[in-house]
Short mmCIF file of C-alpha atoms and ligand atoms in Angstrom, two decimals:
data_model
loop_
_atom_site.label_atom_id
_atom_site.label_comp_id
_atom_site.label_asym_id
_atom_site.label_seq_id
_atom_site.Cartn_x
_atom_site.Cartn_y
_atom_site.Cartn_z
CA MET A 1 67.35 43.04 132.04
CA LYS A 2 65.92 45.86 134.09
CA TYR A 3 68.55 48.61 134.62
CA SER A 4 66.43 51.16 136.47
CA LYS A 5 64.36 51.46 139.70
CA ILE A 6 61.59 53.27 137.69
CA ASP A 7 58.52 51.30 136.73
CA PHE A 8 58.05 52.62 133.28
CA ASN A 9 54.58 50.77 133.01
CA LYS A 10 52.09 53.50 132.60
CA LYS A 11 54.77 56.04 131.52
CA THR A 12 54.55 57.72 128.13
CA ILE A 13 57.83 57.71 126.27
CA LEU A 14 58.75 59.43 122.96
CA ILE A 15 61.57 58.18 120.89
CA THR A 16 62.60 60.27 118.00
CA GLY A 17 64.68 58.46 115.38
CA GLY A 18 62.82 55.27 116.79
CA ALA A 19 62.88 53.54 113.30
CA GLY A 20 66.72 53.75 113.28
CA PHE A 21 69.31 51.53 115.08
CA ILE A 22 69.51 52.80 118.55
CA GLY A 23 66.01 54.23 118.79
CA SER A 24 64.41 50.96 117.74
CA ASN A 25 66.38 49.06 120.38
CA LEU A 26 65.13 51.43 122.98
CA ALA A 27 61.60 51.00 121.88
CA PHE A 28 61.73 47.09 122.16
CA TYR A 29 63.53 47.41 125.50
CA PHE A 30 60.51 49.26 126.93
CA GLN A 31 57.98 47.12 125.08
CA LYS A 32 59.50 43.95 126.45
CA ASN A 33 60.38 45.03 130.00
CA TYR A 34 57.30 47.41 130.49
CA PRO A 35 54.50 46.06 128.38
CA LYS A 36 52.10 48.70 129.88
CA SER A 37 54.27 51.64 128.81
CA SER A 38 53.13 53.87 125.98
CA ILE A 39 55.74 54.17 123.45
CA VAL A 40 55.70 56.77 120.59
CA ILE A 41 58.13 56.68 117.83
CA PHE A 42 58.56 59.89 115.62
CA ASP A 43 60.85 59.28 112.53
CA ILE A 44 61.04 60.37 109.05
CA PHE A 45 61.89 56.89 107.80
CA ARG A 46 63.70 56.56 104.49
CA SER A 47 62.83 57.87 101.07
CA ASP A 48 64.92 57.68 97.95
CA ALA A 49 66.65 60.98 98.65
CA ILE A 50 70.44 60.71 98.80
CA PHE A 51 73.33 62.95 99.81
CA SER A 52 76.28 63.80 97.40
CA ASN A 53 78.26 61.03 99.01
CA GLY A 54 75.60 58.39 97.71
CA ASN A 55 74.18 57.47 101.11
CA LEU A 56 70.51 57.80 102.00
CA LYS A 57 69.41 61.03 103.60
CA SER A 58 67.72 58.98 106.44
CA PHE A 59 68.04 55.39 107.47
CA GLY A 60 64.86 54.64 109.38
CA HIS A 61 63.39 51.41 108.25
CA TYR A 62 60.12 49.63 109.03
CA LYS A 63 61.87 46.37 109.34
CA ASN A 64 63.41 47.59 112.57
CA LEU A 65 60.00 47.86 113.94
CA VAL A 66 58.29 44.83 113.00
CA GLY A 67 56.55 43.52 116.21
CA PHE A 68 56.44 47.02 117.67
CA LYS A 69 52.92 47.60 119.31
CA GLY A 70 53.22 51.34 120.06
CA ASP A 71 52.34 54.45 118.09
CA VAL A 72 54.35 55.39 115.06
CA ILE A 73 54.49 58.88 113.56
CA CYS A 74 56.16 59.61 110.31
CA GLY A 75 57.53 63.10 110.61
CA ASN A 76 60.30 65.45 110.08
CA ILE A 77 61.95 66.94 113.13
CA ASN A 78 62.60 70.10 111.00
CA SER A 79 58.80 70.63 110.53
CA LYS A 80 56.90 72.47 113.28
CA ASP A 81 53.70 71.07 111.65
CA ASP A 82 54.91 67.48 111.96
CA LEU A 83 56.10 68.05 115.50
CA SER A 84 52.67 69.33 116.38
CA LEU A 85 51.31 65.83 116.09
CA LEU A 86 53.18 65.30 119.34
CA ASN A 87 50.94 67.79 121.09
CA ASP A 88 48.23 65.18 121.76
CA TYR A 89 50.52 63.40 124.33
CA LYS A 90 52.08 64.17 127.64
CA PHE A 91 55.44 62.59 127.55
CA ASP A 92 57.31 61.41 130.87
CA PHE A 93 60.61 60.68 128.90
CA ILE A 94 61.89 61.93 125.59
CA PHE A 95 64.79 59.92 123.94
CA HIS A 96 65.98 62.07 121.14
CA ASN A 97 67.93 60.13 118.61
CA ALA A 98 66.55 61.50 115.35
CA ALA A 99 69.43 62.98 113.35
CA ILE A 100 71.45 62.96 110.23
CA SER A 101 73.77 60.15 111.69
CA ASP A 102 76.12 59.95 108.62
CA THR A 103 79.39 61.42 109.89
CA ARG A 104 80.62 61.96 106.20
CA VAL A 105 77.88 64.47 105.20
CA TYR A 106 79.48 67.81 104.44
CA ASP A 107 76.32 69.72 103.57
CA GLN A 108 76.66 72.08 106.50
CA GLU A 109 73.36 73.89 106.11
CA LEU A 110 71.45 70.55 106.16
CA ILE A 111 73.14 68.89 108.96
CA ILE A 112 73.12 71.87 111.17
CA ARG A 113 69.44 72.66 110.34
CA THR A 114 68.43 69.09 110.99
CA ASN A 115 70.44 68.21 114.02
CA VAL A 116 70.60 71.61 115.84
CA ASN A 117 67.46 73.75 115.02
CA SER A 118 65.13 70.84 115.85
CA PHE A 119 66.66 70.43 119.22
CA TYR A 120 65.31 73.80 120.47
CA ASP A 121 61.73 72.54 119.47
CA LEU A 122 62.22 69.23 121.28
CA LEU A 123 63.55 70.89 124.33
CA GLU A 124 60.50 73.14 124.40
CA LEU A 125 58.32 70.06 124.24
CA SER A 126 60.16 68.51 127.11
CA LYS A 127 59.63 71.91 129.04
CA ARG A 128 55.87 71.85 128.25
CA ASN A 129 55.49 68.21 129.18
CA ASN A 130 57.93 68.39 132.16
CA SER A 131 59.62 65.33 130.75
CA GLN A 132 63.11 64.14 131.15
CA MET A 133 65.16 64.57 127.94
CA ILE A 134 67.82 62.14 127.14
CA TYR A 135 69.55 63.04 123.76
CA ALA A 136 72.24 61.41 121.55
CA SER A 137 75.43 63.45 121.37
CA SER A 138 78.51 61.77 119.89
CA ALA A 139 82.22 61.16 120.18
CA ALA A 140 82.61 63.05 117.01
CA VAL A 141 82.69 66.13 119.16
CA TYR A 142 86.24 65.34 119.97
CA GLY A 143 87.61 65.19 116.47
CA SER A 144 91.15 63.83 116.63
CA LEU A 145 91.94 64.99 120.22
CA PRO A 146 94.14 62.40 121.87
CA SER A 147 92.79 59.64 124.11
CA PRO A 148 91.11 59.44 126.59
CA GLN A 149 88.41 61.73 125.36
CA ILE A 150 87.16 63.77 128.25
CA VAL A 151 83.89 65.82 128.46
CA GLY A 152 84.99 69.53 128.52
CA THR A 153 87.73 69.08 125.87
CA GLU A 154 86.19 69.17 122.47
CA GLY A 155 87.43 69.81 118.94
CA PRO A 156 84.89 68.66 116.37
CA GLU A 157 86.40 68.35 112.83
CA ASN A 158 83.21 67.77 110.71
CA PRO A 159 79.76 69.37 110.39
CA TYR A 160 78.26 66.24 112.15
CA GLY A 161 80.61 66.62 115.18
CA PHE A 162 79.96 70.27 115.14
CA SER A 163 76.21 69.79 115.28
CA LYS A 164 76.42 67.47 118.19
CA TYR A 165 78.82 69.90 119.94
CA MET A 166 76.17 72.73 119.41
CA MET A 167 73.42 70.50 120.77
CA ASP A 168 75.39 69.94 124.01
CA GLN A 169 75.92 73.71 124.39
CA ILE A 170 72.16 74.35 123.74
CA ALA A 171 71.38 71.64 126.47
CA PHE A 172 73.74 73.26 128.92
CA ASN A 173 72.18 76.74 128.34
CA PHE A 174 68.58 75.49 128.44
CA SER A 175 69.30 73.57 131.68
CA LYS A 176 70.69 76.78 133.20
CA ASN A 177 67.50 78.58 132.35
CA ASN A 178 65.25 75.79 133.35
CA PRO A 179 66.94 74.18 136.34
CA SER A 180 63.95 71.97 137.32
CA LEU A 181 64.23 69.96 134.00
CA SER A 182 66.58 67.10 133.60
CA ILE A 183 68.54 67.08 130.39
CA ILE A 184 71.16 64.38 129.78
CA GLY A 185 73.39 64.16 126.63
CA LEU A 186 75.03 60.80 125.94
CA ARG A 187 78.16 60.89 123.75
CA TYR A 188 78.04 57.51 122.10
CA PHE A 189 81.42 56.11 120.80
CA ASN A 190 81.44 53.43 118.19
CA VAL A 191 78.19 51.49 118.58
CA TYR A 192 77.61 48.08 116.91
CA GLY A 193 74.78 45.49 117.21
CA HIS A 194 71.31 44.39 116.22
CA GLY A 195 69.42 46.93 114.27
CA GLU A 196 72.22 48.73 112.47
CA TYR A 197 71.92 46.71 109.15
CA PHE A 198 69.83 49.35 107.36
CA LYS A 199 72.51 52.02 107.86
CA SER A 200 74.27 50.21 105.00
CA LYS A 201 77.82 51.71 104.43
CA THR A 202 77.52 53.66 107.63
CA SER A 203 76.85 50.58 109.72
CA SER A 204 79.76 49.26 112.01
CA LEU A 205 82.93 47.67 110.96
CA VAL A 206 81.65 44.65 112.87
CA ILE A 207 78.80 43.75 110.52
CA GLN A 208 80.62 44.90 107.39
CA LEU A 209 83.63 42.70 108.03
CA GLY A 210 81.31 39.77 109.17
CA HIS A 211 79.51 39.82 105.85
CA GLN A 212 82.82 39.98 103.88
CA ILE A 213 83.94 36.87 105.76
CA LEU A 214 80.59 35.15 105.06
CA ASP A 215 81.09 36.00 101.39
CA GLY A 216 84.44 33.90 101.74
CA LYS A 217 86.54 37.09 101.26
CA ALA A 218 89.44 38.25 103.42
CA PRO A 219 88.18 41.28 105.43
CA THR A 220 89.26 44.60 103.85
CA LEU A 221 90.99 47.08 106.22
CA PHE A 222 93.14 50.14 105.92
CA GLU A 223 96.90 49.66 106.04
CA GLY A 224 98.01 49.97 109.72
CA SER A 225 94.67 48.79 111.07
CA ASP A 226 96.43 47.26 113.96
CA LYS A 227 97.22 50.69 115.07
CA ILE A 228 93.85 52.34 114.34
CA PHE A 229 91.90 52.21 117.69
CA ARG A 230 88.23 52.85 118.62
CA ASP A 231 86.22 52.62 121.70
CA PHE A 232 83.53 50.13 120.43
CA ILE A 233 80.47 49.76 122.50
CA TYR A 234 77.69 47.12 122.15
CA ILE A 235 73.98 48.19 121.72
CA GLU A 236 72.89 46.50 124.75
CA ASP A 237 75.17 48.69 126.82
CA VAL A 238 73.99 51.72 124.99
CA VAL A 239 70.44 50.91 126.03
CA GLN A 240 71.76 50.39 129.48
CA SER A 241 73.12 54.01 129.62
CA ASN A 242 69.83 55.40 128.46
CA ILE A 243 67.79 53.53 130.90
CA LYS A 244 70.07 54.29 133.83
CA ALA A 245 70.01 57.99 133.06
CA CYS A 246 66.44 58.04 133.70
CA ASP A 247 67.11 57.33 137.31
CA PHE A 248 68.96 60.65 137.83
CA ASN A 249 67.25 63.86 137.86
CA ILE A 250 70.43 65.81 136.78
CA ASN A 251 71.71 67.80 133.83
CA GLY A 252 75.01 66.67 132.13
CA ILE A 253 76.86 65.31 129.28
CA PHE A 254 78.40 61.80 129.60
CA ASN A 255 80.60 59.64 127.57
CA VAL A 256 79.13 56.32 126.67
CA GLY A 257 81.88 53.84 125.62
CA ASN A 258 83.65 50.75 127.03
CA GLY A 259 86.60 52.97 128.31
CA ILE A 260 88.84 50.65 126.18
CA SER A 261 90.30 51.16 122.74
CA ARG A 262 90.62 48.11 120.45
CA SER A 263 92.02 48.09 116.96
CA PHE A 264 90.19 47.54 113.66
CA GLN A 265 92.40 44.46 113.24
CA ASP A 266 91.04 43.04 116.51
CA ILE A 267 87.59 43.09 115.11
CA ALA A 268 88.71 41.15 111.89
CA ASN A 269 90.58 38.71 114.14
CA ILE A 270 87.67 38.12 116.56
CA LEU A 271 85.19 37.61 113.69
CA GLN A 272 87.57 35.06 111.93
CA LYS A 273 88.25 33.14 115.18
CA GLU A 274 84.43 32.92 115.99
CA MET A 275 83.57 32.05 112.53
CA GLY A 276 86.39 29.50 112.12
CA THR A 277 88.05 30.97 109.07
CA ASN A 278 91.54 31.96 108.20
CA LEU A 279 91.10 34.20 105.24
CA GLY A 280 93.84 36.64 106.04
CA THR A 281 93.36 40.43 105.69
CA ASN A 282 93.03 42.48 102.41
CA TYR A 283 94.72 45.87 103.07
CA ILE A 284 93.93 49.00 101.26
CA SER A 285 95.40 52.53 101.65
CA ASN A 286 93.56 54.90 103.86
CA PRO A 287 92.02 57.66 101.53
CA TYR A 288 91.12 59.91 104.36
CA ASN A 289 93.20 62.88 105.76
CA GLY A 290 92.83 63.65 109.44
CA TYR A 291 91.46 60.16 110.22
CA GLN A 292 90.84 59.61 113.91
CA LEU A 293 93.53 57.12 115.04
CA ASP A 294 92.50 56.43 118.58
CA THR A 295 89.43 56.86 120.64
CA LYS A 296 88.97 55.85 124.31
CA ALA A 297 86.05 57.23 126.36
CA ASP A 298 86.74 58.71 129.75
CA ILE A 299 83.70 57.00 131.49
CA SER A 300 84.55 57.77 135.01
CA ALA A 301 81.68 60.42 135.38
CA THR A 302 79.38 58.19 133.50
CA SER A 303 80.18 55.34 136.11
CA GLU A 304 79.97 57.55 139.10
CA GLN A 305 76.89 59.66 138.26
CA LEU A 306 74.80 57.27 136.12
CA MET A 307 76.01 54.03 137.65
CA PHE A 308 76.79 52.94 134.12
CA LYS A 309 78.92 49.88 133.71
CA PRO A 310 79.50 48.24 130.31
CA ASN A 311 78.67 44.58 130.42
CA PHE A 312 80.09 43.58 127.07
CA SER A 313 83.77 43.35 126.03
CA LEU A 314 84.27 43.42 122.26
CA GLU A 315 84.58 39.65 122.17
CA GLU A 316 81.35 39.17 124.18
CA GLY A 317 79.42 41.73 121.99
CA ILE A 318 80.56 40.10 118.72
CA CYS A 319 79.65 36.62 119.95
CA ASP A 320 76.18 37.94 121.07
CA TYR A 321 75.75 39.66 117.72
CA LEU A 322 77.17 36.81 115.40
CA PRO A 323 73.76 34.87 114.93
CA GLU A 324 72.13 38.18 113.71
CA ILE A 325 75.02 38.98 111.41
CA LYS A 326 74.66 35.57 109.81
CA LYS A 327 70.92 35.78 109.49
CA LEU A 328 71.14 39.31 107.75
CA HIS A 329 73.95 38.07 105.21
CA ASN A 330 72.75 38.73 101.74
CA GLN A 331 69.45 40.16 102.75
CA ASP A 332 68.71 43.43 100.89
CA THR A 333 68.75 46.77 102.66
CA LEU A 334 65.98 48.34 100.65
N1 NAD B 401 75.46 54.50 116.03
C1 NAD B 401 76.56 55.17 116.40
O1 NAD B 401 77.72 54.58 116.52
C2 NAD B 401 76.50 56.53 117.04
C3 NAD B 401 77.48 57.09 117.55
C4 NAD B 401 77.42 58.44 118.07
C5 NAD B 401 76.15 59.12 118.05
N2 NAD B 401 75.12 58.48 117.54
C6 NAD B 401 73.82 59.29 117.49
O2 NAD B 401 72.84 58.45 118.04
C7 NAD B 401 71.58 58.70 117.27
C8 NAD B 401 70.98 57.41 116.84
O3 NAD B 401 71.95 56.92 115.85
P1 NAD B 401 71.75 55.57 115.01
O4 NAD B 401 73.02 54.92 114.87
O5 NAD B 401 70.62 54.82 115.56
O6 NAD B 401 71.39 56.18 113.61
P2 NAD B 401 70.11 55.88 112.57
O7 NAD B 401 70.55 56.69 111.46
O8 NAD B 401 69.99 54.45 112.44
O9 NAD B 401 68.99 56.62 113.37
C9 NAD B 401 68.56 58.02 113.27
C10 NAD B 401 67.12 57.92 112.89
O10 NAD B 401 66.72 59.40 112.75
C11 NAD B 401 65.89 59.42 111.61
N3 NAD B 401 65.94 60.74 111.05
C12 NAD B 401 66.85 61.26 110.22
N4 NAD B 401 66.44 62.70 109.98
C13 NAD B 401 65.33 62.83 110.47
C14 NAD B 401 64.40 63.93 110.51
N5 NAD B 401 64.75 64.99 109.84
N6 NAD B 401 63.30 63.85 111.11
C15 NAD B 401 62.88 62.66 111.76
N7 NAD B 401 63.77 61.69 111.87
C16 NAD B 401 64.87 61.63 111.23
C17 NAD B 401 66.34 58.39 110.55
O11 NAD B 401 65.30 57.94 109.84
C18 NAD B 401 66.76 57.30 111.51
O12 NAD B 401 65.79 56.40 111.79
C19 NAD B 401 71.92 59.73 116.35
O13 NAD B 401 71.56 61.03 116.73
C20 NAD B 401 73.26 59.62 116.04
O14 NAD B 401 73.93 60.84 115.59
C21 NAD B 401 75.20 57.23 117.01
#
């Protein structure tokens, strides 16, 4: 579906983090709908390096890009040398998604260096190219503030959330000093859908529970999961928000969610209904202190200023995603 008035054919588009979940979906959106666009992906991909929590340091995977016809550059956003490889292009749009996306990384130096420092360089690139910048912020900036989460009231409670909060402030200051540039931050809530499989343990509850059910096991949830709420947003709607943002030559930070909170238990129940199983639920105690219990995005500004309207309820998103969940079952994530 075309979400914008802009003809992106003949436009040059940079997608950082393009080998990851959201970035690869954006790349294929442009390739499919605007085959004459020039798409450049910049991503560090994955190596064997792991964090102390046992998760990979980066989740980019070539399998997310099989069929992609644009340019791929393997590079680190922390390296000015690597970023200089982008000097050969003149970008009309920059979608900046590269980041340490794992919210349970507590190495403050690394996460802030990666997510924050690099942003200055990418903003300078957008200034040199006069390109529109659309970057990924996150609902993690809100910490455990009560719902609905509103832009302007933030309280990050982990290094990841802090890094995104700093990016928003950098964007705000950069826009003030460069008023002709358009810089838009999108605060994604809990995204699920095609392309997230290689995020392994950090992928959404939807695919993780889906695969437990396909194993014939009762889905495992924290005790009280009927009272743990999140604003889940389907990847197609996240793509919509990015594309619609291109239509508006403005600066700002916008929530990207459904504007509705649903419980963890809802996900297990919808999956079991759609898969025709009745396995019950395996409850375990929640090991985390300060666990977010309710997120619900205030999307009024996103609707009014970016014309964003989510098209997929949780039920519709899961139904659309289910064939992919089944296809990926038992595939390795290497
Ligand atoms: N998926 C969600 O629910 C969600 C929610 C809020 C915000 N976000 C943000 O959206 C963006 C995309 O998230 P995603 O879910 O696609 O995660 P992802 O991990 O699949 O994608 C991030 C990509 O960035 C790449 N990357 C990591 N470090 C890099 C570096 N130093 N240099 C170059 N590339 C690097 C990774 O290889 C990966 O391909 C991220 O900025 C993330 O913080 C995602």
